[in-house]
CSV table of N, CA and C in Angstrom, one decimal:
chain,number,residue,atom,x,y,z
A,1,MET,N,311.2,184.5,314.3
A,1,MET,CA,310.3,183.8,313.4
A,1,MET,C,309.0,183.5,314.1
A,2,LYS,N,307.9,183.9,313.4
A,2,LYS,CA,306.5,183.7,314.0
A,2,LYS,C,305.7,182.9,313.0
A,3,TRP,N,304.8,182.1,313.5
A,3,TRP,CA,303.9,181.3,312.6
A,3,TRP,C,302.6,180.9,313.3
A,4,ARG,N,301.7,180.5,312.6
A,4,ARG,CA,300.5,179.9,313.2
A,4,ARG,C,300.2,178.6,312.4
A,5,ILE,N,299.6,177.6,313.1
A,5,ILE,CA,299.2,176.4,312.5
A,5,ILE,C,297.8,176.5,312.1
A,6,ARG,N,297.5,176.1,310.9
A,6,ARG,CA,296.1,176.2,310.4
A,6,ARG,C,295.7,175.0,309.5
A,7,VAL,N,294.5,174.8,309.4
A,7,VAL,CA,294.0,173.8,308.5
A,7,VAL,C,294.2,174.3,307.0
A,8,ALA,N,294.6,173.4,306.2
A,8,ALA,CA,294.8,173.8,304.8
A,8,ALA,C,293.5,173.9,304.1
A,9,HIS,N,293.4,174.8,303.1
A,9,HIS,CA,292.2,175.0,302.2
A,9,HIS,C,292.6,174.6,300.8
A,10,GLU,N,291.5,174.5,300.0
A,10,GLU,CA,291.7,174.1,298.6
A,10,GLU,C,292.7,175.0,297.9
A,11,GLU,N,292.7,176.3,298.2
A,11,GLU,CA,293.6,177.2,297.5
A,11,GLU,C,295.0,177.1,297.9
A,12,ASP,N,295.3,176.3,298.9
A,12,ASP,CA,296.6,176.0,299.4
A,12,ASP,C,297.3,174.8,298.7
A,13,ILE,N,296.5,174.2,297.7
A,13,ILE,CA,297.1,173.0,297.1
A,13,ILE,C,298.5,173.2,296.5
A,14,PRO,N,298.7,174.3,295.7
A,14,PRO,CA,300.1,174.5,295.2
A,14,PRO,C,301.1,174.5,296.3
A,15,THR,N,300.9,175.1,297.4
A,15,THR,CA,301.8,175.1,298.5
A,15,THR,C,302.0,173.7,299.1
A,16,ILE,N,300.9,173.0,299.3
A,16,ILE,CA,301.1,171.6,299.8
A,16,ILE,C,301.9,170.8,298.8
A,17,LEU,N,301.6,170.9,297.5
A,17,LEU,CA,302.4,170.2,296.5
A,17,LEU,C,303.9,170.5,296.6
A,18,ASP,N,304.1,171.8,296.7
A,18,ASP,CA,305.5,172.3,296.7
A,18,ASP,C,306.3,171.7,298.0
A,19,LEU,N,305.7,171.8,299.1
A,19,LEU,CA,306.3,171.3,300.3
A,19,LEU,C,306.5,169.7,300.3
A,20,CYS,N,305.4,169.0,299.8
A,20,CYS,CA,305.6,167.6,299.6
A,20,CYS,C,306.6,167.2,298.6
A,21,TYR,N,306.7,168.0,297.5
A,21,TYR,CA,307.8,167.8,296.5
A,21,TYR,C,309.2,167.9,297.2
A,22,GLN,N,309.3,169.0,298.0
A,22,GLN,CA,310.6,169.2,298.7
A,22,GLN,C,310.9,168.0,299.6
A,23,LEU,N,309.9,167.5,300.3
A,23,LEU,CA,310.1,166.3,301.1
A,23,LEU,C,310.6,165.1,300.2
A,24,SER,N,310.0,164.9,299.1
A,24,SER,CA,310.3,163.8,298.2
A,24,SER,C,311.8,163.9,297.7
A,25,VAL,N,312.2,165.1,297.5
A,25,VAL,CA,313.6,165.3,297.1
A,25,VAL,C,314.5,164.9,298.3
A,26,TYR,N,314.2,165.4,299.5
A,26,TYR,CA,315.0,165.1,300.7
A,26,TYR,C,315.0,163.6,300.9
A,27,GLU,N,313.9,162.9,300.7
A,27,GLU,CA,313.9,161.5,301.0
A,27,GLU,C,314.3,160.6,299.8
A,28,LYS,N,314.6,161.3,298.6
A,28,LYS,CA,315.0,160.6,297.4
A,28,LYS,C,313.9,159.6,296.9
A,29,ILE,N,312.7,160.1,296.9
A,29,ILE,CA,311.5,159.3,296.5
A,29,ILE,C,310.8,160.1,295.3
A,30,GLU,N,310.5,159.4,294.3
A,30,GLU,CA,309.8,160.0,293.2
A,30,GLU,C,308.4,160.6,293.6
A,31,PHE,N,308.2,161.8,293.1
A,31,PHE,CA,306.9,162.5,293.5
A,31,PHE,C,306.0,162.5,292.3
A,32,LYS,N,304.7,162.0,292.5
A,32,LYS,CA,303.7,161.9,291.5
A,32,LYS,C,302.5,162.8,291.7
A,33,GLY,N,302.6,163.7,292.7
A,33,GLY,CA,301.5,164.6,293.1
A,33,GLY,C,301.1,165.6,292.0
A,34,THR,N,299.8,165.8,291.8
A,34,THR,CA,299.3,166.8,290.9
A,34,THR,C,298.2,167.6,291.7
A,35,GLU,N,297.9,168.8,291.2
A,35,GLU,CA,296.8,169.5,291.8
A,35,GLU,C,295.5,168.8,291.7
A,36,GLU,N,295.3,168.1,290.6
A,36,GLU,CA,294.0,167.4,290.4
A,36,GLU,C,293.9,166.3,291.5
A,37,LEU,N,295.0,165.5,291.7
A,37,LEU,CA,294.9,164.4,292.7
A,37,LEU,C,294.8,164.9,294.1
A,38,TYR,N,295.5,166.0,294.4
A,38,TYR,CA,295.4,166.5,295.8
A,38,TYR,C,294.0,167.1,296.0
A,39,ARG,N,293.4,167.8,295.0
A,39,ARG,CA,292.1,168.3,295.1
A,39,ARG,C,291.1,167.2,295.3
A,40,ARG,N,291.2,166.1,294.5
A,40,ARG,CA,290.3,165.0,294.6
A,40,ARG,C,290.3,164.3,295.9
A,41,TYR,N,291.5,164.0,296.5
A,41,TYR,CA,291.6,163.2,297.7
A,41,TYR,C,291.7,164.1,299.0
A,42,GLY,N,291.9,165.4,298.8
A,42,GLY,CA,292.0,166.2,300.0
A,42,GLY,C,290.9,167.2,300.2
A,43,PHE,N,290.2,167.5,299.1
A,43,PHE,CA,289.2,168.7,299.1
A,43,PHE,C,288.0,168.4,298.3
A,44,SER,N,287.5,167.2,298.2
A,44,SER,CA,286.3,166.9,297.5
A,44,SER,C,285.5,165.9,298.3
A,45,GLU,N,284.4,165.4,297.7
A,45,GLU,CA,283.6,164.4,298.4
A,45,GLU,C,284.3,163.1,298.6
A,46,GLU,N,285.4,162.9,297.8
A,46,GLU,CA,286.2,161.7,298.0
A,46,GLU,C,287.3,161.9,299.0
A,47,LYS,N,287.3,162.9,299.7
A,47,LYS,CA,288.4,163.3,300.7
A,47,LYS,C,288.8,162.1,301.5
A,48,ILE,N,290.1,161.9,301.5
A,48,ILE,CA,290.7,160.8,302.4
A,48,ILE,C,291.8,161.3,303.3
A,49,PHE,N,292.3,162.6,303.1
A,49,PHE,CA,293.3,163.1,304.0
A,49,PHE,C,293.0,164.5,304.4
A,50,ASP,N,293.6,164.9,305.5
A,50,ASP,CA,293.6,166.3,306.0
A,50,ASP,C,295.0,166.8,306.0
A,51,CYS,N,295.1,168.1,306.2
A,51,CYS,CA,296.4,168.7,306.1
A,51,CYS,C,296.4,170.0,306.9
A,52,LEU,N,297.6,170.1,307.6
A,52,LEU,CA,297.8,171.4,308.4
A,52,LEU,C,299.0,172.1,307.8
A,53,LEU,N,299.0,173.4,307.8
A,53,LEU,CA,300.1,174.2,307.3
A,53,LEU,C,300.6,175.1,308.5
A,54,ALA,N,301.9,175.3,308.5
A,54,ALA,CA,302.6,176.3,309.3
A,54,ALA,C,302.7,177.5,308.5
A,55,GLU,N,301.8,178.5,308.8
A,55,GLU,CA,301.8,179.8,308.0
A,55,GLU,C,302.7,180.8,308.7
A,56,ASN,N,303.6,181.4,307.9
A,56,ASN,CA,304.5,182.4,308.4
A,56,ASN,C,303.7,183.7,308.7
A,57,THR,N,303.8,184.1,309.9
A,57,THR,CA,303.1,185.4,310.3
A,57,THR,C,304.1,186.5,310.6
A,58,GLY,N,305.4,186.2,310.3
A,58,GLY,CA,306.4,187.2,310.5
A,58,GLY,C,306.7,188.0,309.2
A,59,ASP,N,307.7,188.8,309.3
A,59,ASP,CA,308.0,189.7,308.1
A,59,ASP,C,309.1,189.1,307.2
A,60,VAL,N,309.7,188.0,307.6
A,60,VAL,CA,310.8,187.4,306.8
A,60,VAL,C,310.5,186.0,306.5
A,61,GLY,N,310.9,185.5,305.3
A,61,GLY,CA,310.8,184.1,305.0
A,61,GLY,C,309.6,183.9,304.0
A,62,PRO,N,309.4,182.6,303.6
A,62,PRO,CA,308.4,182.3,302.7
A,62,PRO,C,307.0,182.3,303.4
A,63,PRO,N,305.9,182.3,302.7
A,63,PRO,CA,304.6,182.3,303.3
A,63,PRO,C,304.3,181.1,304.2
A,64,PHE,N,304.9,180.0,303.9
A,64,PHE,CA,304.6,178.8,304.6
A,64,PHE,C,305.9,178.1,305.0
A,65,LEU,N,305.9,177.6,306.3
A,65,LEU,CA,307.1,177.0,306.9
A,65,LEU,C,307.1,175.5,307.1
A,66,GLY,N,305.9,174.9,306.8
A,66,GLY,CA,305.9,173.5,307.0
A,66,GLY,C,304.5,172.9,306.7
A,67,VAL,N,304.4,171.6,306.6
A,67,VAL,CA,303.2,170.9,306.2
A,67,VAL,C,303.1,169.6,307.0
A,68,ALA,N,301.9,169.2,307.4
A,68,ALA,CA,301.6,167.9,308.0
A,68,ALA,C,300.4,167.3,307.3
A,69,LEU,N,300.5,166.2,306.6
A,69,LEU,CA,299.4,165.6,305.9
A,69,LEU,C,299.1,164.3,306.7
A,70,TYR,N,297.8,164.1,307.0
A,70,TYR,CA,297.4,163.0,307.9
A,70,TYR,C,296.0,162.4,307.5
A,71,TYR,N,295.7,161.3,308.0
A,71,TYR,CA,294.4,160.6,307.9
A,71,TYR,C,294.2,159.7,309.0
A,72,TYR,N,293.1,159.0,309.0
A,72,TYR,CA,292.7,158.1,310.1
A,72,TYR,C,292.7,156.6,309.6
A,73,THR,N,293.1,155.7,310.4
A,73,THR,CA,292.9,154.3,310.3
A,73,THR,C,292.2,153.8,311.5
A,74,PHE,N,292.0,152.6,311.7
A,74,PHE,CA,291.3,152.0,312.8
A,74,PHE,C,292.1,150.9,313.5
A,75,SER,N,292.3,151.0,314.7
A,75,SER,CA,293.0,149.9,315.5
A,75,SER,C,292.0,148.9,316.0
A,76,THR,N,292.1,147.7,315.5
A,76,THR,CA,291.1,146.7,316.0
A,76,THR,C,291.5,146.4,317.5
A,77,PHE,N,292.7,146.5,317.9
A,77,PHE,CA,293.1,146.1,319.2
A,77,PHE,C,292.7,147.2,320.2
A,78,GLU,N,292.9,148.5,319.8
A,78,GLU,CA,292.5,149.6,320.7
A,78,GLU,C,291.0,149.9,320.6
A,79,SER,N,290.4,149.4,319.5
A,79,SER,CA,289.0,149.7,319.1
A,79,SER,C,288.7,151.2,319.1
A,80,LYS,N,289.7,151.9,318.5
A,80,LYS,CA,289.6,153.4,318.4
A,80,LYS,C,290.3,153.8,317.1
A,81,PRO,N,290.1,155.0,316.7
A,81,PRO,CA,290.8,155.5,315.5
A,81,PRO,C,292.3,155.7,315.8
A,82,THR,N,293.1,155.6,314.8
A,82,THR,CA,294.5,155.9,314.8
A,82,THR,C,294.7,157.1,313.9
A,83,LEU,N,295.4,158.1,314.4
A,83,LEU,CA,295.8,159.2,313.6
A,83,LEU,C,297.1,158.8,312.9
A,84,TRP,N,297.1,158.8,311.6
A,84,TRP,CA,298.3,158.4,310.8
A,84,TRP,C,298.9,159.6,310.2
A,85,LEU,N,300.1,159.9,310.5
A,85,LEU,CA,300.8,161.0,309.9
A,85,LEU,C,301.5,160.5,308.7
A,86,GLU,N,301.1,160.9,307.5
A,86,GLU,CA,301.7,160.5,306.3
A,86,GLU,C,303.0,161.2,306.0
A,87,ASP,N,302.9,162.5,306.1
A,87,ASP,CA,304.1,163.4,305.9
A,87,ASP,C,304.2,164.6,306.8
A,88,LEU,N,305.3,164.8,307.3
A,88,LEU,CA,305.6,166.1,308.1
A,88,LEU,C,306.9,166.6,307.4
A,89,PHE,N,306.8,167.9,307.0
A,89,PHE,CA,308.0,168.5,306.4
A,89,PHE,C,308.2,169.9,306.8
A,90,VAL,N,309.4,170.3,307.2
A,90,VAL,CA,309.8,171.7,307.4
A,90,VAL,C,311.1,171.8,306.6
A,91,PRO,N,311.2,172.8,305.7
A,91,PRO,CA,312.4,173.0,304.9
A,91,PRO,C,313.6,173.2,305.9
A,92,GLU,N,314.7,172.6,305.5
A,92,GLU,CA,315.9,172.6,306.3
A,92,GLU,C,316.3,173.9,307.0
A,93,GLU,N,316.2,175.0,306.2
A,93,GLU,CA,316.6,176.3,306.7
A,93,GLU,C,315.7,176.8,307.8
A,94,TYR,N,314.5,176.2,308.1
A,94,TYR,CA,313.6,176.6,309.1
A,94,TYR,C,313.5,175.6,310.2
A,95,ARG,N,314.2,174.5,310.2
A,95,ARG,CA,314.2,173.5,311.2
A,95,ARG,C,314.9,174.0,312.5
A,96,GLY,N,314.6,173.5,313.6
A,96,GLY,CA,315.2,173.9,314.9
A,96,GLY,C,314.6,175.1,315.5
A,97,ASN,N,313.5,175.6,314.9
A,97,ASN,CA,312.8,176.8,315.5
A,97,ASN,C,311.5,176.5,316.1
A,98,GLY,N,311.1,175.2,316.1
A,98,GLY,CA,309.9,174.8,316.8
A,98,GLY,C,308.7,174.7,315.8
A,99,VAL,N,308.9,174.8,314.5
A,99,VAL,CA,307.8,174.7,313.5
A,99,VAL,C,307.3,173.2,313.5
A,100,GLY,N,308.2,172.3,313.4
A,100,GLY,CA,307.8,170.9,313.4
A,100,GLY,C,307.1,170.5,314.7
A,101,THR,N,307.6,171.0,315.8
A,101,THR,CA,307.0,170.7,317.1
A,101,THR,C,305.6,171.3,317.2
A,102,SER,N,305.4,172.5,316.7
A,102,SER,CA,304.1,173.1,316.6
A,102,SER,C,303.1,172.3,315.8
A,103,LEU,N,303.6,171.8,314.6
A,103,LEU,CA,302.7,170.9,313.8
A,103,LEU,C,302.3,169.7,314.6
A,104,LEU,N,303.3,169.0,315.2
A,104,LEU,CA,303.0,167.8,316.0
A,104,LEU,C,302.1,168.1,317.2
A,105,LYS,N,302.3,169.2,317.8
A,105,LYS,CA,301.4,169.5,319.0
A,105,LYS,C,299.9,169.6,318.5
A,106,GLU,N,299.8,170.3,317.3
A,106,GLU,CA,298.4,170.4,316.8
A,106,GLU,C,297.8,169.1,316.4
A,107,LEU,N,298.6,168.2,315.8
A,107,LEU,CA,298.2,166.9,315.5
A,107,LEU,C,297.8,166.1,316.8
A,108,CYS,N,298.5,166.3,317.8
A,108,CYS,CA,298.2,165.6,319.1
A,108,CYS,C,296.8,166.2,319.6
A,109,ARG,N,296.6,167.4,319.4
A,109,ARG,CA,295.3,168.0,319.8
A,109,ARG,C,294.2,167.4,319.0
A,110,VAL,N,294.4,167.2,317.7
A,110,VAL,CA,293.4,166.6,316.8
A,110,VAL,C,293.2,165.1,317.3
A,111,ALA,N,294.3,164.4,317.6
A,111,ALA,CA,294.1,163.0,318.1
A,111,ALA,C,293.3,162.9,319.4
A,112,VAL,N,293.6,163.9,320.3
A,112,VAL,CA,292.8,163.9,321.6
A,112,VAL,C,291.3,164.2,321.3
A,113,LYS,N,291.1,165.2,320.4
A,113,LYS,CA,289.7,165.5,320.1
A,113,LYS,C,288.9,164.4,319.4
A,114,ARG,N,289.6,163.6,318.6
A,114,ARG,CA,289.0,162.5,317.9
A,114,ARG,C,289.0,161.2,318.7
A,115,ASP,N,289.5,161.3,319.9
A,115,ASP,CA,289.6,160.1,320.8
A,115,ASP,C,290.4,159.0,320.2
A,116,CYS,N,291.5,159.3,319.6
A,116,CYS,CA,292.4,158.3,319.0
A,116,CYS,C,293.1,157.5,320.1
A,117,GLY,N,293.3,156.2,319.8
A,117,GLY,CA,294.0,155.3,320.7
A,117,GLY,C,295.5,155.3,320.3
A,118,ARG,N,295.8,155.9,319.1
A,118,ARG,CA,297.2,155.9,318.7
A,118,ARG,C,297.5,157.1,317.8
A,119,PHE,N,298.7,157.5,317.7
A,119,PHE,CA,299.2,158.5,316.7
A,119,PHE,C,300.5,157.8,316.2
A,120,GLU,N,300.5,157.5,314.9
A,120,GLU,CA,301.6,156.7,314.3
A,120,GLU,C,302.1,157.3,313.0
A,121,TRP,N,303.3,157.0,312.7
A,121,TRP,CA,303.9,157.4,311.4
A,121,TRP,C,305.2,156.5,311.2
A,122,THR,N,305.7,156.6,310.0
A,122,THR,CA,307.0,156.0,309.7
A,122,THR,C,308.0,157.0,309.4
A,123,VAL,N,309.3,156.6,309.6
A,123,VAL,CA,310.4,157.5,309.2
A,123,VAL,C,311.5,156.6,308.6
A,124,LEU,N,312.1,157.1,307.6
A,124,LEU,CA,313.2,156.3,307.0
A,124,LEU,C,314.3,156.0,308.0
A,125,ASP,N,314.8,154.8,307.9
A,125,ASP,CA,315.9,154.4,308.8
A,125,ASP,C,317.1,155.3,308.8
A,126,TRP,N,317.4,155.8,307.6
A,126,TRP,CA,318.6,156.7,307.5
A,126,TRP,C,318.4,158.1,308.0
A,127,ASN,N,317.1,158.5,308.3
A,127,ASN,CA,316.8,159.9,308.6
A,127,ASN,C,317.0,160.1,310.1
A,128,GLU,N,318.2,160.0,310.6
A,128,GLU,CA,318.5,160.1,312.0
A,128,GLU,C,318.1,161.4,312.6
A,129,PRO,N,318.2,162.6,311.9
A,129,PRO,CA,317.8,163.8,312.6
A,129,PRO,C,316.3,163.8,312.9
A,130,SER,N,315.5,163.2,312.0
A,130,SER,CA,314.0,163.1,312.3
A,130,SER,C,313.8,162.1,313.4
A,131,ARG,N,314.5,161.0,313.4
A,131,ARG,CA,314.3,160.0,314.4
A,131,ARG,C,314.6,160.6,315.8
A,132,GLN,N,315.7,161.3,315.9
A,132,GLN,CA,316.0,161.9,317.2
A,132,GLN,C,315.0,163.0,317.6
A,133,PHE,N,314.5,163.7,316.7
A,133,PHE,CA,313.5,164.7,316.9
A,133,PHE,C,312.2,164.0,317.5
A,134,TYR,N,311.8,162.9,316.9
A,134,TYR,CA,310.6,162.2,317.4
A,134,TYR,C,310.8,161.6,318.8
A,135,PHE,N,312.0,161.0,319.0
A,135,PHE,CA,312.3,160.4,320.3
A,135,PHE,C,312.3,161.5,321.3
A,136,SER,N,312.8,162.7,321.0
A,136,SER,CA,312.8,163.8,322.0
A,136,SER,C,311.4,164.3,322.4
A,137,LEU,N,310.4,164.0,321.6
A,137,LEU,CA,309.0,164.3,321.9
A,137,LEU,C,308.3,163.2,322.6
A,138,GLY,N,308.9,162.1,322.8
A,138,GLY,CA,308.3,161.0,323.5
A,138,GLY,C,307.8,159.9,322.6
A,139,ALA,N,308.1,159.9,321.3
A,139,ALA,CA,307.7,158.8,320.4
A,139,ALA,C,308.6,157.7,320.7
A,140,VAL,N,308.1,156.5,320.3
A,140,VAL,CA,308.9,155.3,320.4
A,140,VAL,C,308.9,154.5,319.1
A,141,ALA,N,310.0,153.9,318.8
A,141,ALA,CA,310.1,153.1,317.6
A,141,ALA,C,309.3,151.8,317.8
A,142,MET,N,308.7,151.3,316.8
A,142,MET,CA,307.9,150.1,316.8
A,142,MET,C,308.8,148.9,316.5
A,143,ASP,N,309.6,148.5,317.4
A,143,ASP,CA,310.5,147.3,317.1
A,143,ASP,C,309.6,146.1,316.9
A,144,GLY,N,310.0,145.2,316.0
A,144,GLY,CA,309.3,143.9,315.8
A,144,GLY,C,308.2,144.0,314.8
A,145,TRP,N,308.0,145.2,314.1
A,145,TRP,CA,307.0,145.3,313.1
A,145,TRP,C,307.8,145.6,311.8
A,146,THR,N,307.2,145.1,310.7
A,146,THR,CA,307.8,145.4,309.4
A,146,THR,C,306.6,146.0,308.5
A,147,THR,N,306.9,147.1,307.9
A,147,THR,CA,305.9,147.7,307.0
A,147,THR,C,305.9,147.0,305.7
A,148,PHE,N,304.7,146.5,305.2
A,148,PHE,CA,304.6,145.9,303.9
A,148,PHE,C,303.9,146.9,302.9
A,149,ARG,N,304.2,146.7,301.6
A,149,ARG,CA,303.6,147.6,300.6
A,149,ARG,C,303.3,146.7,299.4
A,150,MET,N,302.2,146.9,298.8
A,150,MET,CA,301.9,146.4,297.5
A,150,MET,C,301.7,147.5,296.5
A,151,MET,N,302.5,147.5,295.4
A,151,MET,CA,302.3,148.5,294.4
A,151,MET,C,301.2,148.1,293.4
A,152,PRO,N,300.7,149.0,292.6
A,152,PRO,CA,299.5,148.7,291.8
A,152,PRO,C,299.6,147.4,291.0
A,153,GLU,N,300.8,147.2,290.4
A,153,GLU,CA,300.9,145.9,289.6
A,153,GLU,C,300.6,144.7,290.4
A,154,ALA,N,301.1,144.7,291.6
A,154,ALA,CA,300.9,143.5,292.5
A,154,ALA,C,299.5,143.4,293.0
A,155,PHE,N,298.9,144.5,293.4
A,155,PHE,CA,297.5,144.4,293.9
A,155,PHE,C,296.5,144.2,292.8
A,156,ARG,N,296.8,144.7,291.6
A,156,ARG,CA,295.9,144.4,290.5
A,156,ARG,C,296.0,142.9,290.1
A,157,ARG,N,297.2,142.4,290.1
A,157,ARG,CA,297.4,141.0,289.8
A,157,ARG,C,296.6,140.1,290.8
A,158,LEU,N,296.8,140.4,292.1
A,158,LEU,CA,296.1,139.6,293.1
A,158,LEU,C,294.6,139.8,293.0
A,159,ALA,N,294.1,141.0,292.7
A,159,ALA,CA,292.7,141.2,292.6
A,159,ALA,C,292.1,140.4,291.4
A,160,GLU,N,292.8,140.3,290.4
A,160,GLU,CA,292.3,139.6,289.2
A,160,GLU,C,292.5,138.1,289.2
A,161,SER,N,293.2,137.6,290.2
A,161,SER,CA,293.5,136.2,290.2
A,161,SER,C,292.4,135.3,290.8
């Protein structure tokens, strides 16, 4: 199996949607993605995320073997950007071949180029294969931190109060 990691382009939106949908099924999370939303937030003047694709360059398998969707936040403590990995997905039948590692290596190169102080992401507690994969690459779990989330109903209510 051979592949190359490349930056996604607007014409890749259907592929990005498909891979992110597959991830949502695996993680048992409702998927609300549309081409319009991905175009707006990934490929327009309102762009807020970047995306890498693992493109199959071999003779067997689908055209794309994985996706990594990411963006930047800012660490006040480090006083540097943080590369935040929102989603990394390689279909199960292609895992264990180095595709995920290649995507993460390229993300690390991006983080170095952008002078990031951190590279962070979350993983579901039950997703032990992914947790072990990340540990094997030198990542550490952030013990003592809890991720909080406000859904639109809650943040609209607070905004209007």
